[in-house]
Amino acid sequence: MILWENFDKNEIYIIIMLIVSYTAFFLFPKRLSTSITILFLVWGFASSTLFDFTIGGGLLDFYKVNDSNKYELFDLLSYFLFAPFSYFFVYFYERFKIGKKAFIFYILGWCFVGLIMEKVSGYMGLTHYQHGYSIKYSLIVFLVVQTSTALYYELIKKKEPFLEKLKQGH
């Protein structure tokens, strides 16, 4: 791993986004249990890493992150951006009490947010498409990740009372 190839706007963008997203994370009122919070922070980090190592610079190499195809410190830091976004996805899912009727619209709304963030990230030099990749493929990735995140949260929500009883020894 190298530190960076060129320290320029994409590294500055990552630093600013990390500060903004984690400041919001710590300032927002807590709506989710600590275990759910940690779970979805890890989920966001893991899902971004999975896709980056498969379709990104990994197996398929459809895009590069930052300035080179070499693994940089700021590649790793960029994965930490997905953790609070995953948390906020679940946070607002709970805050707005998303049910069956609003489920699809909620997913589509977050897909739109994801596409905007990807456009901004491209402009800031964070992502560079290659080998025929385009943003329309990212829509599919967002649909899969956000739908699975919401369904996973629904599953966890159903199991949480049972898990709390186990923790208390009942």
PDB file of C-alpha atoms in Angstrom:
ATOM      1  CA  MET A   1       0.000   0.000   0.000  1.00  0.00           C
ATOM      2  CA  ILE A   2       1.228   3.462  -0.870  1.00  0.00           C
ATOM      3  CA  LEU A   3       0.176   6.611   0.979  1.00  0.00           C
ATOM      4  CA  TRP A   4      -0.965   8.369  -2.209  1.00  0.00           C
ATOM      5  CA  GLU A   5       0.223   8.959  -5.714  1.00  0.00           C
ATOM      6  CA  ASN A   6      -0.689  12.667  -5.789  1.00  0.00           C
ATOM      7  CA  PHE A   7      -2.152  14.553  -2.842  1.00  0.00           C
ATOM      8  CA  ASP A   8      -4.814  16.639  -4.547  1.00  0.00           C
ATOM      9  CA  LYS A   9      -8.565  17.285  -4.609  1.00  0.00           C
ATOM     10  CA  ASN A  10      -9.660  13.646  -4.242  1.00  0.00           C
ATOM     11  CA  GLU A  11      -7.731  13.221  -0.967  1.00  0.00           C
ATOM     12  CA  ILE A  12      -9.020  16.569   0.302  1.00  0.00           C
ATOM     13  CA  TYR A  13     -12.558  15.527  -0.688  1.00  0.00           C
ATOM     14  CA  ILE A  14     -12.223  12.277   1.303  1.00  0.00           C
ATOM     15  CA  ILE A  15     -10.968  14.152   4.370  1.00  0.00           C
ATOM     16  CA  ILE A  16     -13.813  16.695   4.187  1.00  0.00           C
ATOM     17  CA  MET A  17     -16.447  13.990   3.644  1.00  0.00           C
ATOM     18  CA  LEU A  18     -15.085  11.955   6.570  1.00  0.00           C
ATOM     19  CA  ILE A  19     -15.247  15.007   8.846  1.00  0.00           C
ATOM     20  CA  VAL A  20     -18.768  15.945   7.712  1.00  0.00           C
ATOM     21  CA  SER A  21     -20.235  12.430   7.834  1.00  0.00           C
ATOM     22  CA  TYR A  22     -18.735  11.449  11.193  1.00  0.00           C
ATOM     23  CA  THR A  23     -19.596  14.829  12.734  1.00  0.00           C
ATOM     24  CA  ALA A  24     -23.208  14.271  11.673  1.00  0.00           C
ATOM     25  CA  PHE A  25     -23.050  10.728  13.024  1.00  0.00           C
ATOM     26  CA  PHE A  26     -21.963  11.948  16.462  1.00  0.00           C
ATOM     27  CA  LEU A  27     -24.314  14.962  16.539  1.00  0.00           C
ATOM     28  CA  PHE A  28     -27.551  13.298  15.436  1.00  0.00           C
ATOM     29  CA  PRO A  29     -29.786  12.066  18.262  1.00  0.00           C
ATOM     30  CA  LYS A  30     -29.320   8.369  18.906  1.00  0.00           C
ATOM     31  CA  ARG A  31     -32.277   6.352  17.578  1.00  0.00           C
ATOM     32  CA  LEU A  32     -30.687   2.940  17.244  1.00  0.00           C
ATOM     33  CA  SER A  33     -29.230   0.622  19.853  1.00  0.00           C
ATOM     34  CA  THR A  34     -25.467   0.429  20.150  1.00  0.00           C
ATOM     35  CA  SER A  35     -25.397  -3.074  18.691  1.00  0.00           C
ATOM     36  CA  ILE A  36     -27.507  -2.046  15.670  1.00  0.00           C
ATOM     37  CA  THR A  37     -25.336   1.052  15.197  1.00  0.00           C
ATOM     38  CA  ILE A  38     -22.114  -0.973  15.209  1.00  0.00           C
ATOM     39  CA  LEU A  39     -23.632  -3.650  12.985  1.00  0.00           C
ATOM     40  CA  PHE A  40     -24.620  -1.204  10.260  1.00  0.00           C
ATOM     41  CA  LEU A  41     -21.404   0.779  10.453  1.00  0.00           C
ATOM     42  CA  VAL A  42     -19.570  -2.483   9.802  1.00  0.00           C
ATOM     43  CA  TRP A  43     -22.138  -3.445   7.141  1.00  0.00           C
ATOM     44  CA  GLY A  44     -21.484  -0.210   5.213  1.00  0.00           C
ATOM     45  CA  PHE A  45     -17.732  -0.652   5.392  1.00  0.00           C
ATOM     46  CA  ALA A  46     -17.921  -4.333   4.402  1.00  0.00           C
ATOM     47  CA  SER A  47     -20.327  -3.888   1.492  1.00  0.00           C
ATOM     48  CA  SER A  48     -18.256  -1.067  -0.013  1.00  0.00           C
ATOM     49  CA  THR A  49     -15.086  -3.111   0.351  1.00  0.00           C
ATOM     50  CA  LEU A  50     -16.741  -6.165  -1.201  1.00  0.00           C
ATOM     51  CA  PHE A  51     -17.872  -4.281  -4.293  1.00  0.00           C
ATOM     52  CA  ASP A  52     -14.622  -2.392  -4.634  1.00  0.00           C
ATOM     53  CA  PHE A  53     -12.595  -5.596  -4.546  1.00  0.00           C
ATOM     54  CA  THR A  54     -14.864  -7.348  -7.049  1.00  0.00           C
ATOM     55  CA  ILE A  55     -16.099  -4.859  -9.653  1.00  0.00           C
ATOM     56  CA  GLY A  56     -13.773  -1.977  -8.790  1.00  0.00           C
ATOM     57  CA  GLY A  57     -10.049  -2.450  -8.730  1.00  0.00           C
ATOM     58  CA  GLY A  58     -10.397  -6.138  -8.050  1.00  0.00           C
ATOM     59  CA  LEU A  59     -11.573  -8.986 -10.221  1.00  0.00           C
ATOM     60  CA  LEU A  60     -13.304  -6.971 -12.954  1.00  0.00           C
ATOM     61  CA  ASP A  61     -11.378  -3.676 -12.660  1.00  0.00           C
ATOM     62  CA  PHE A  62     -14.222  -1.466 -13.916  1.00  0.00           C
ATOM     63  CA  TYR A  63     -13.059   1.614 -12.059  1.00  0.00           C
ATOM     64  CA  LYS A  64     -10.140   2.905 -10.124  1.00  0.00           C
ATOM     65  CA  VAL A  65     -10.338   4.799  -6.889  1.00  0.00           C
ATOM     66  CA  ASN A  66      -8.207   7.899  -6.387  1.00  0.00           C
ATOM     67  CA  ASP A  67      -5.154   8.433  -8.558  1.00  0.00           C
ATOM     68  CA  SER A  68      -3.992   4.942  -9.447  1.00  0.00           C
ATOM     69  CA  ASN A  69      -4.858   1.275  -9.618  1.00  0.00           C
ATOM     70  CA  LYS A  70      -2.436   0.713  -6.741  1.00  0.00           C
ATOM     71  CA  TYR A  71      -3.939   0.438  -3.271  1.00  0.00           C
ATOM     72  CA  GLU A  72      -3.551   3.766  -1.443  1.00  0.00           C
ATOM     73  CA  LEU A  73      -4.167   4.824   2.152  1.00  0.00           C
ATOM     74  CA  PHE A  74      -6.987   7.022   0.892  1.00  0.00           C
ATOM     75  CA  ASP A  75      -8.660   4.020  -0.770  1.00  0.00           C
ATOM     76  CA  LEU A  76      -8.985   2.535   2.702  1.00  0.00           C
ATOM     77  CA  LEU A  77     -10.188   5.837   4.131  1.00  0.00           C
ATOM     78  CA  SER A  78     -12.820   6.084   1.397  1.00  0.00           C
ATOM     79  CA  TYR A  79     -14.359   2.801   2.601  1.00  0.00           C
ATOM     80  CA  PHE A  80     -14.930   4.447   5.971  1.00  0.00           C
ATOM     81  CA  LEU A  81     -17.242   6.922   4.205  1.00  0.00           C
ATOM     82  CA  PHE A  82     -19.718   4.128   3.525  1.00  0.00           C
ATOM     83  CA  ALA A  83     -20.073   3.235   7.207  1.00  0.00           C
ATOM     84  CA  PRO A  84     -21.981   6.394   8.258  1.00  0.00           C
ATOM     85  CA  PHE A  85     -24.022   6.333   5.054  1.00  0.00           C
ATOM     86  CA  SER A  86     -25.162   2.803   5.902  1.00  0.00           C
ATOM     87  CA  TYR A  87     -25.955   3.962   9.428  1.00  0.00           C
ATOM     88  CA  PHE A  88     -27.949   6.963   8.147  1.00  0.00           C
ATOM     89  CA  PHE A  89     -29.817   4.714   5.722  1.00  0.00           C
ATOM     90  CA  VAL A  90     -31.046   2.649   8.691  1.00  0.00           C
ATOM     91  CA  TYR A  91     -31.381   5.710  10.942  1.00  0.00           C
ATOM     92  CA  PHE A  92     -33.823   7.440   8.583  1.00  0.00           C
ATOM     93  CA  TYR A  93     -35.517   4.144   7.767  1.00  0.00           C
ATOM     94  CA  GLU A  94     -36.391   3.943  11.443  1.00  0.00           C
ATOM     95  CA  ARG A  95     -37.007   7.685  11.867  1.00  0.00           C
ATOM     96  CA  PHE A  96     -39.552   7.775   9.035  1.00  0.00           C
ATOM     97  CA  LYS A  97     -40.992   4.376   9.993  1.00  0.00           C
ATOM     98  CA  ILE A  98     -40.678   3.019   6.467  1.00  0.00           C
ATOM     99  CA  GLY A  99     -43.267   0.355   5.813  1.00  0.00           C
ATOM    100  CA  LYS A 100     -44.247  -1.784   2.858  1.00  0.00           C
ATOM    101  CA  LYS A 101     -45.900   1.077   0.970  1.00  0.00           C
ATOM    102  CA  ALA A 102     -42.907   3.405   1.198  1.00  0.00           C
ATOM    103  CA  PHE A 103     -40.191   0.740   0.926  1.00  0.00           C
ATOM    104  CA  ILE A 104     -39.566   1.027  -2.831  1.00  0.00           C
ATOM    105  CA  PHE A 105     -39.656   4.832  -2.765  1.00  0.00           C
ATOM    106  CA  TYR A 106     -37.194   4.882   0.129  1.00  0.00           C
ATOM    107  CA  ILE A 107     -34.792   2.589  -1.742  1.00  0.00           C
ATOM    108  CA  LEU A 108     -35.126   4.665  -4.925  1.00  0.00           C
ATOM    109  CA  GLY A 109     -34.542   7.867  -2.956  1.00  0.00           C
ATOM    110  CA  TRP A 110     -31.311   6.516  -1.522  1.00  0.00           C
ATOM    111  CA  CYS A 111     -30.286   5.256  -4.957  1.00  0.00           C
ATOM    112  CA  PHE A 112     -30.714   8.817  -6.209  1.00  0.00           C
ATOM    113  CA  VAL A 113     -28.562  10.083  -3.319  1.00  0.00           C
ATOM    114  CA  GLY A 114     -25.953   7.431  -4.178  1.00  0.00           C
ATOM    115  CA  LEU A 115     -25.896   8.446  -7.834  1.00  0.00           C
ATOM    116  CA  ILE A 116     -25.466  12.108  -6.908  1.00  0.00           C
ATOM    117  CA  MET A 117     -22.640  11.250  -4.520  1.00  0.00           C
ATOM    118  CA  GLU A 118     -20.995   9.132  -7.211  1.00  0.00           C
ATOM    119  CA  LYS A 119     -21.219  11.998  -9.700  1.00  0.00           C
ATOM    120  CA  VAL A 120     -19.648  14.350  -7.152  1.00  0.00           C
ATOM    121  CA  SER A 121     -16.999  11.739  -6.354  1.00  0.00           C
ATOM    122  CA  GLY A 122     -16.196  11.451 -10.058  1.00  0.00           C
ATOM    123  CA  TYR A 123     -15.917  15.206 -10.373  1.00  0.00           C
ATOM    124  CA  MET A 124     -13.607  15.287  -7.350  1.00  0.00           C
ATOM    125  CA  GLY A 125     -11.390  12.599  -8.879  1.00  0.00           C
ATOM    126  CA  LEU A 126     -12.275   9.868  -6.403  1.00  0.00           C
ATOM    127  CA  THR A 127     -13.640   7.396  -8.972  1.00  0.00           C
ATOM    128  CA  HIS A 128     -12.524   6.897 -12.564  1.00  0.00           C
ATOM    129  CA  TYR A 129     -14.538   4.540 -14.781  1.00  0.00           C
ATOM    130  CA  GLN A 130     -12.718   2.233 -17.156  1.00  0.00           C
ATOM    131  CA  HIS A 131     -13.370  -0.786 -19.400  1.00  0.00           C
ATOM    132  CA  GLY A 132     -16.856   0.363 -20.409  1.00  0.00           C
ATOM    133  CA  TYR A 133     -18.247   0.949 -16.920  1.00  0.00           C
ATOM    134  CA  SER A 134     -20.762   3.768 -16.488  1.00  0.00           C
ATOM    135  CA  ILE A 135     -22.896   5.166 -13.715  1.00  0.00           C
ATOM    136  CA  LYS A 136     -25.941   3.157 -14.836  1.00  0.00           C
ATOM    137  CA  TYR A 137     -24.199   0.025 -13.516  1.00  0.00           C
ATOM    138  CA  SER A 138     -23.836   1.714 -10.149  1.00  0.00           C
ATOM    139  CA  LEU A 139     -27.611   2.038  -9.990  1.00  0.00           C
ATOM    140  CA  ILE A 140     -27.835  -1.756 -10.016  1.00  0.00           C
ATOM    141  CA  VAL A 141     -25.227  -1.960  -7.252  1.00  0.00           C
ATOM    142  CA  PHE A 142     -27.126   0.625  -5.185  1.00  0.00           C
ATOM    143  CA  LEU A 143     -30.420  -1.208  -5.666  1.00  0.00           C
ATOM    144  CA  VAL A 144     -28.873  -4.489  -4.511  1.00  0.00           C
ATOM    145  CA  VAL A 145     -26.980  -3.025  -1.545  1.00  0.00           C
ATOM    146  CA  GLN A 146     -29.772  -0.800  -0.283  1.00  0.00           C
ATOM    147  CA  THR A 147     -32.495  -3.390  -0.700  1.00  0.00           C
ATOM    148  CA  SER A 148     -30.397  -5.997   1.097  1.00  0.00           C
ATOM    149  CA  THR A 149     -29.563  -3.464   3.823  1.00  0.00           C
ATOM    150  CA  ALA A 150     -33.238  -2.678   4.405  1.00  0.00           C
ATOM    151  CA  LEU A 151     -34.242  -6.346   4.376  1.00  0.00           C
ATOM    152  CA  TYR A 152     -31.370  -7.208   6.711  1.00  0.00           C
ATOM    153  CA  TYR A 153     -32.465  -4.424   9.062  1.00  0.00           C
ATOM    154  CA  GLU A 154     -36.032  -5.747   9.021  1.00  0.00           C
ATOM    155  CA  LEU A 155     -34.720  -9.202   9.948  1.00  0.00           C
ATOM    156  CA  ILE A 156     -32.532  -7.811  12.742  1.00  0.00           C
ATOM    157  CA  LYS A 157     -35.419  -5.707  14.067  1.00  0.00           C
ATOM    158  CA  LYS A 158     -37.553  -8.826  14.416  1.00  0.00           C
ATOM    159  CA  LYS A 159     -34.753 -10.665  16.234  1.00  0.00           C
ATOM    160  CA  GLU A 160     -33.634  -7.786  18.480  1.00  0.00           C
ATOM    161  CA  PRO A 161     -36.165  -8.348  21.320  1.00  0.00           C
ATOM    162  CA  PHE A 162     -35.131 -12.003  21.455  1.00  0.00           C
ATOM    163  CA  LEU A 163     -31.444 -11.063  21.492  1.00  0.00           C
ATOM    164  CA  GLU A 164     -32.024  -8.544  24.298  1.00  0.00           C
ATOM    165  CA  LYS A 165     -33.708 -11.230  26.409  1.00  0.00           C
ATOM    166  CA  LEU A 166     -30.741 -13.539  25.814  1.00  0.00           C
ATOM    167  CA  LYS A 167     -28.358 -10.789  26.869  1.00  0.00           C
ATOM    168  CA  GLN A 168     -30.297 -10.274  30.105  1.00  0.00           C
ATOM    169  CA  GLY A 169     -30.232 -13.992  30.862  1.00  0.00           C
ATOM    170  CA  HIS A 170     -33.973 -14.687  30.532  1.00  0.00           C
TER     171      HIS A 170
END
